PDB file of C-alpha atoms in Angstrom:
ATOM      1  CA  MET A   1      -1.302  10.793   5.827  1.00  0.00           C
ATOM      2  CA  THR A   2       2.181   9.281   5.759  1.00  0.00           C
ATOM      3  CA  HIS A   3       1.822   8.595   2.040  1.00  0.00           C
ATOM      4  CA  GLY A   4       1.522  12.328   1.496  1.00  0.00           C
ATOM      5  CA  ILE A   5       4.773  12.903   3.357  1.00  0.00           C
ATOM      6  CA  ALA A   6       6.522  10.247   1.268  1.00  0.00           C
ATOM      7  CA  ARG A   7       5.373  12.025  -1.897  1.00  0.00           C
ATOM      8  CA  GLY A   8       6.541  15.363  -0.518  1.00  0.00           C
ATOM      9  CA  GLU A   9       3.095  16.919  -0.137  1.00  0.00           C
ATOM     10  CA  ASP A  10       2.627  19.747   2.321  1.00  0.00           C
ATOM     11  CA  ILE A  11       1.159  18.750   5.660  1.00  0.00           C
ATOM     12  CA  ALA A  12      -0.421  20.952   8.274  1.00  0.00           C
ATOM     13  CA  LEU A  13       1.866  21.564  11.241  1.00  0.00           C
ATOM     14  CA  ALA A  14      -1.072  20.811  13.514  1.00  0.00           C
ATOM     15  CA  ASN A  15      -1.037  17.219  12.221  1.00  0.00           C
ATOM     16  CA  LEU A  16       2.605  16.614  13.090  1.00  0.00           C
ATOM     17  CA  PRO A  17       2.033  15.362  16.662  1.00  0.00           C
ATOM     18  CA  GLU A  18      -0.496  12.805  15.361  1.00  0.00           C
ATOM     19  CA  ILE A  19       1.893  11.679  12.636  1.00  0.00           C
ATOM     20  CA  ILE A  20       4.769  11.332  15.098  1.00  0.00           C
ATOM     21  CA  ARG A  21       2.549   9.439  17.536  1.00  0.00           C
ATOM     22  CA  ASN A  22       1.397   7.043  14.814  1.00  0.00           C
ATOM     23  CA  ALA A  23       4.962   6.444  13.666  1.00  0.00           C
ATOM     24  CA  ALA A  24       6.083   5.816  17.251  1.00  0.00           C
ATOM     25  CA  ASP A  25       3.203   3.397  17.830  1.00  0.00           C
ATOM     26  CA  LYS A  26       4.181   1.417  14.739  1.00  0.00           C
ATOM     27  CA  ALA A  27       7.860   1.391  15.713  1.00  0.00           C
ATOM     28  CA  ILE A  28       7.042   0.151  19.217  1.00  0.00           C
ATOM     29  CA  LEU A  29       4.729  -2.533  17.859  1.00  0.00           C
ATOM     30  CA  ASN A  30       7.386  -3.672  15.356  1.00  0.00           C
ATOM     31  CA  ALA A  31       9.938  -3.862  18.174  1.00  0.00           C
ATOM     32  CA  ILE A  32       7.666  -5.789  20.555  1.00  0.00           C
ATOM     33  CA  MET A  33       6.125  -8.301  18.140  1.00  0.00           C
ATOM     34  CA  PRO A  34       9.216 -10.532  17.732  1.00  0.00           C
ATOM     35  CA  ILE A  35       9.564 -10.674  21.520  1.00  0.00           C
ATOM     36  CA  MET A  36       5.910 -11.642  21.951  1.00  0.00           C
ATOM     37  CA  ILE A  37       6.288 -14.367  19.335  1.00  0.00           C
ATOM     38  CA  THR A  38       9.512 -15.843  20.696  1.00  0.00           C
ATOM     39  CA  LEU A  39       8.684 -15.805  24.437  1.00  0.00           C
ATOM     40  CA  PRO A  40       6.162 -18.668  24.271  1.00  0.00           C
ATOM     41  CA  ILE A  41       8.707 -20.708  22.300  1.00  0.00           C
ATOM     42  CA  ILE A  42      11.443 -20.101  24.873  1.00  0.00           C
ATOM     43  CA  PHE A  43       9.261 -21.043  27.843  1.00  0.00           C
ATOM     44  CA  GLU A  44       7.737 -24.220  26.383  1.00  0.00           C
TER      45      GLU A  44
END
């Protein structure tokens, strides 16, 4: 779905909430992963 947006294809407005949710999930995961990796190192 996001590949279509990158290429400029039309997307259904009904799909926007799903696309936004998926993008937010990925952004949150990308923000949390470094913390989850470094915490065990800090508390060793």
